[in-house]
PDB file of C-alpha atoms in Angstrom:
ATOM      1  CA  UNK A   1     100.171  99.128 113.892  1.00 87.00           C
ATOM      2  CA  UNK A   2     103.775  99.487 115.032  1.00 88.00           C
ATOM      3  CA  UNK A   3     103.902 103.071 113.793  1.00 90.00           C
ATOM      4  CA  UNK A   4     100.709 103.899 115.703  1.00 90.00           C
ATOM      5  CA  UNK A   5     102.099 102.231 118.830  1.00 90.00           C
ATOM      6  CA  UNK A   6     105.242 104.375 118.636  1.00 91.00           C
ATOM      7  CA  UNK A   7     103.058 107.441 118.122  1.00 92.00           C
ATOM      8  CA  UNK A   8     101.002 106.458 121.186  1.00 90.00           C
ATOM      9  CA  UNK A   9     104.179 106.052 123.267  1.00 91.00           C
ATOM     10  CA  UNK A  10     105.416 109.498 122.226  1.00 92.00           C
ATOM     11  CA  UNK A  11     102.064 111.076 123.081  1.00 92.00           C
ATOM     12  CA  UNK A  12     102.041 109.273 126.415  1.00 90.00           C
ATOM     13  CA  UNK A  13     105.519 110.603 127.227  1.00 90.00           C
ATOM     14  CA  UNK A  14     104.256 114.114 126.459  1.00 90.00           C
ATOM     15  CA  UNK A  15     101.231 113.688 128.713  1.00 88.00           C
ATOM     16  CA  UNK A  16     103.391 112.284 131.529  1.00 89.00           C
ATOM     17  CA  UNK A  17     105.856 115.162 131.194  1.00 89.00           C
ATOM     18  CA  UNK A  18     103.112 117.787 131.338  1.00 88.00           C
ATOM     19  CA  UNK A  19     101.459 116.003 134.290  1.00 86.00           C
ATOM     20  CA  UNK A  20     104.745 115.830 136.199  1.00 87.00           C
ATOM     21  CA  UNK A  21     105.435 119.532 135.672  1.00 87.00           C
ATOM     22  CA  UNK A  22     102.180 120.314 137.469  1.00 87.00           C
ATOM     23  CA  UNK A  23     102.115 117.607 140.161  1.00 84.00           C
ATOM     24  CA  UNK A  24     105.760 116.725 140.644  1.00 85.00           C
ATOM     25  CA  UNK A  25     108.458 114.375 139.425  1.00 87.00           C
ATOM     26  CA  UNK A  26     107.491 110.673 139.505  1.00 83.00           C
ATOM     27  CA  UNK A  27     103.822 111.273 140.314  1.00 82.00           C
ATOM     28  CA  UNK A  28     102.627 109.708 137.070  1.00 84.00           C
ATOM     29  CA  UNK A  29     104.820 106.581 137.197  1.00 85.00           C
ATOM     30  CA  UNK A  30     102.186 104.228 138.628  1.00 84.00           C
ATOM     31  CA  UNK A  31      99.415 105.377 136.310  1.00 85.00           C
ATOM     32  CA  UNK A  32     101.558 105.580 133.206  1.00 87.00           C
ATOM     33  CA  UNK A  33     103.006 102.099 133.731  1.00 87.00           C
ATOM     34  CA  UNK A  34      99.511 100.599 134.118  1.00 88.00           C
ATOM     35  CA  UNK A  35      98.236 102.409 131.042  1.00 88.00           C
ATOM     36  CA  UNK A  36     101.347 101.505 129.097  1.00 89.00           C
ATOM     37  CA  UNK A  37     101.015  97.801 129.908  1.00 90.00           C
ATOM     38  CA  UNK A  38      97.319  97.748 129.016  1.00 90.00           C
ATOM     39  CA  UNK A  39      97.768  99.594 125.727  1.00 90.00           C
ATOM     40  CA  UNK A  40     100.814  97.510 124.850  1.00 91.00           C
ATOM     41  CA  UNK A  41      98.686  94.398 125.284  1.00 92.00           C
ATOM     42  CA  UNK A  42      95.930  95.857 123.079  1.00 91.00           C
ATOM     43  CA  UNK A  43      98.367  96.819 120.322  1.00 91.00           C
ATOM     44  CA  UNK A  44     100.040  93.389 120.505  1.00 92.00           C
ATOM     45  CA  UNK A  45      96.660  91.612 120.210  1.00 91.00           C
ATOM     46  CA  UNK A  46      95.727  93.800 117.260  1.00 91.00           C
ATOM     47  CA  UNK A  47      99.039  93.145 115.508  1.00 92.00           C
ATOM     48  CA  UNK A  48      98.796  89.394 116.171  1.00 92.00           C
ATOM     49  CA  UNK A  49      95.250  89.339 114.797  1.00 92.00           C
ATOM     50  CA  UNK A  50      96.297  91.118 111.614  1.00 90.00           C
ATOM     51  CA  UNK A  51      99.271  88.786 111.140  1.00 90.00           C
ATOM     52  CA  UNK A  52      97.051  85.735 111.701  1.00 90.00           C
ATOM     53  CA  UNK A  53      94.552  87.024 109.128  1.00 90.00           C
ATOM     54  CA  UNK A  54      97.325  87.592 106.582  1.00 86.00           C
ATOM     55  CA  UNK A  55      98.692  84.100 107.186  1.00 87.00           C
ATOM     56  CA  UNK A  56      95.221  82.575 106.802  1.00 85.00           C
ATOM     57  CA  UNK A  57      94.685  84.452 103.537  1.00 83.00           C
ATOM     58  CA  UNK A  58      98.068  83.300 102.263  1.00 81.00           C
ATOM     59  CA  UNK A  59      97.203  79.738 103.191  1.00 82.00           C
ATOM     60  CA  UNK A  60      93.863  79.915 101.358  1.00 78.00           C
ATOM     61  CA  UNK A  61      95.593  81.323  98.279  1.00 76.00           C
ATOM     62  CA  UNK A  62      98.260  78.637  98.493  1.00 74.00           C
ATOM     63  CA  UNK A  63     100.992  81.203  98.810  1.00 66.00           C
ATOM     64  CA  UNK A  64     104.329  80.245 100.302  1.00 65.00           C
ATOM     65  CA  UNK A  65     105.901  82.165 103.150  1.00 60.00           C
ATOM     66  CA  UNK A  66     108.549  84.658 102.116  1.00 54.00           C
ATOM     67  CA  UNK A  67     111.122  82.887 104.261  1.00 52.00           C
ATOM     68  CA  UNK A  68     110.223  79.422 102.985  1.00 50.00           C
ATOM     69  CA  UNK A  69     112.912  77.594 101.039  1.00 49.00           C
ATOM     70  CA  UNK A  70     112.392  77.510  97.294  1.00 50.00           C
ATOM     71  CA  UNK A  71     111.029  81.031  97.061  1.00 50.00           C
ATOM     72  CA  UNK A  72     112.853  83.027  94.453  1.00 54.00           C
ATOM     73  CA  UNK A  73     113.650  86.664  94.956  1.00 56.00           C
ATOM     74  CA  UNK A  74     111.657  87.877  91.942  1.00 56.00           C
ATOM     75  CA  UNK A  75     108.542  85.841  92.709  1.00 57.00           C
ATOM     76  CA  UNK A  76     105.445  88.006  93.173  1.00 59.00           C
ATOM     77  CA  UNK A  77     102.914  86.629  95.667  1.00 67.00           C
ATOM     78  CA  UNK A  78      99.442  85.795  94.331  1.00 68.00           C
ATOM     79  CA  UNK A  79      97.756  88.156  96.768  1.00 67.00           C
ATOM     80  CA  UNK A  80      99.804  91.073  95.459  1.00 73.00           C
ATOM     81  CA  UNK A  81      99.041  90.080  91.844  1.00 74.00           C
ATOM     82  CA  UNK A  82      95.333  89.885  92.653  1.00 74.00           C
ATOM     83  CA  UNK A  83      95.454  93.300  94.322  1.00 78.00           C
ATOM     84  CA  UNK A  84      97.291  94.802  91.342  1.00 79.00           C
ATOM     85  CA  UNK A  85      94.791  93.408  88.842  1.00 78.00           C
ATOM     86  CA  UNK A  86      91.815  94.671  90.876  1.00 80.00           C
ATOM     87  CA  UNK A  87      93.358  98.134  91.142  1.00 82.00           C
ATOM     88  CA  UNK A  88      94.049  98.154  87.402  1.00 81.00           C
ATOM     89  CA  UNK A  89      90.459  97.145  86.601  1.00 80.00           C
ATOM     90  CA  UNK A  90      89.151  99.886  88.882  1.00 79.00           C
ATOM     91  CA  UNK A  91      91.426 102.439  87.205  1.00 78.00           C
ATOM     92  CA  UNK A  92      90.211 101.374  83.750  1.00 75.00           C
ATOM     93  CA  UNK A  93      86.587 101.622  84.883  1.00 72.00           C
ATOM     94  CA  UNK A  94      87.173 105.098  86.291  1.00 71.00           C
ATOM     95  CA  UNK A  95      88.747 106.207  83.006  1.00 71.00           C
ATOM     96  CA  UNK A  96      85.850 104.700  81.042  1.00 65.00           C
ATOM     97  CA  UNK A  97      88.084 102.354  79.054  1.00 57.00           C
ATOM     98  CA  UNK A  98      86.405  99.234  80.368  1.00 52.00           C
ATOM     99  CA  UNK A  99      82.705  98.650  79.809  1.00 55.00           C
ATOM    100  CA  UNK A 100      80.549  98.105  82.841  1.00 55.00           C
ATOM    101  CA  UNK A 101      79.155  94.680  83.530  1.00 57.00           C
ATOM    102  CA  UNK A 102      76.252  94.154  81.109  1.00 58.00           C
ATOM    103  CA  UNK A 103      74.273  92.035  83.558  1.00 59.00           C
ATOM    104  CA  UNK A 104      74.096  94.857  86.092  1.00 58.00           C
ATOM    105  CA  UNK A 105      71.618  97.553  85.063  1.00 53.00           C
ATOM    106  CA  UNK A 106      72.814 101.092  85.690  1.00 58.00           C
ATOM    107  CA  UNK A 107      69.419 102.790  86.052  1.00 69.00           C
ATOM    108  CA  UNK A 108      65.751 102.017  86.234  1.00 74.00           C
ATOM    109  CA  UNK A 109      63.837  99.125  87.687  1.00 74.00           C
ATOM    110  CA  UNK A 110      65.236  95.646  88.271  1.00 76.00           C
ATOM    111  CA  UNK A 111      64.688  93.180  85.416  1.00 80.00           C
ATOM    112  CA  UNK A 112      62.102  91.166  87.353  1.00 82.00           C
ATOM    113  CA  UNK A 113      60.025  94.287  87.961  1.00 84.00           C
ATOM    114  CA  UNK A 114      60.271  95.273  84.306  1.00 84.00           C
ATOM    115  CA  UNK A 115      59.113  91.830  83.155  1.00 84.00           C
ATOM    116  CA  UNK A 116      56.138  91.895  85.561  1.00 87.00           C
ATOM    117  CA  UNK A 117      55.186  95.400  84.411  1.00 86.00           C
ATOM    118  CA  UNK A 118      55.532  94.391  80.760  1.00 84.00           C
ATOM    119  CA  UNK A 119      53.278  91.350  81.311  1.00 84.00           C
ATOM    120  CA  UNK A 120      50.662  93.460  83.109  1.00 85.00           C
ATOM    121  CA  UNK A 121      50.681  96.115  80.376  1.00 84.00           C
ATOM    122  CA  UNK A 122      50.325  93.455  77.716  1.00 80.00           C
ATOM    123  CA  UNK A 123      47.381  91.834  79.539  1.00 80.00           C
ATOM    124  CA  UNK A 124      45.495  95.069  80.177  1.00 79.00           C
ATOM    125  CA  UNK A 125      46.235  97.244  77.159  1.00 80.00           C
ATOM    126  CA  UNK A 126      47.704  95.240  74.325  1.00 73.00           C
ATOM    127  CA  UNK A 127      45.245  92.379  73.951  1.00 64.00           C
ATOM    128  CA  UNK A 128      45.388  90.997  70.439  1.00 54.00           C
TER     129      UNK A 128
END
């Protein structure tokens, strides 16, 4: 978010400079300051929302803050470990090393539909 905000500020400076070359020096000050304040507020709200979501996730996972006392330097947070394991599983699945979940059919009808069809076929064609 911070990188995008800096990019926005640079683009805004470019727009202001090109506007002032056409209209005159200082003509864009009022408009650019209003736009800058509004966009700064939006970026700040977005950043605060993301930080709050990360903190809530850490709290749910029982993870300590990085600045909390008792945290060792080599300690890997649970969220990062979870992310690493999920990425590794996905990589193994993509390479075909890990079998797909057996309870999830890959093709064809759902199991309930197959059982209904099987029962109907048995009733109508395979009477003993």
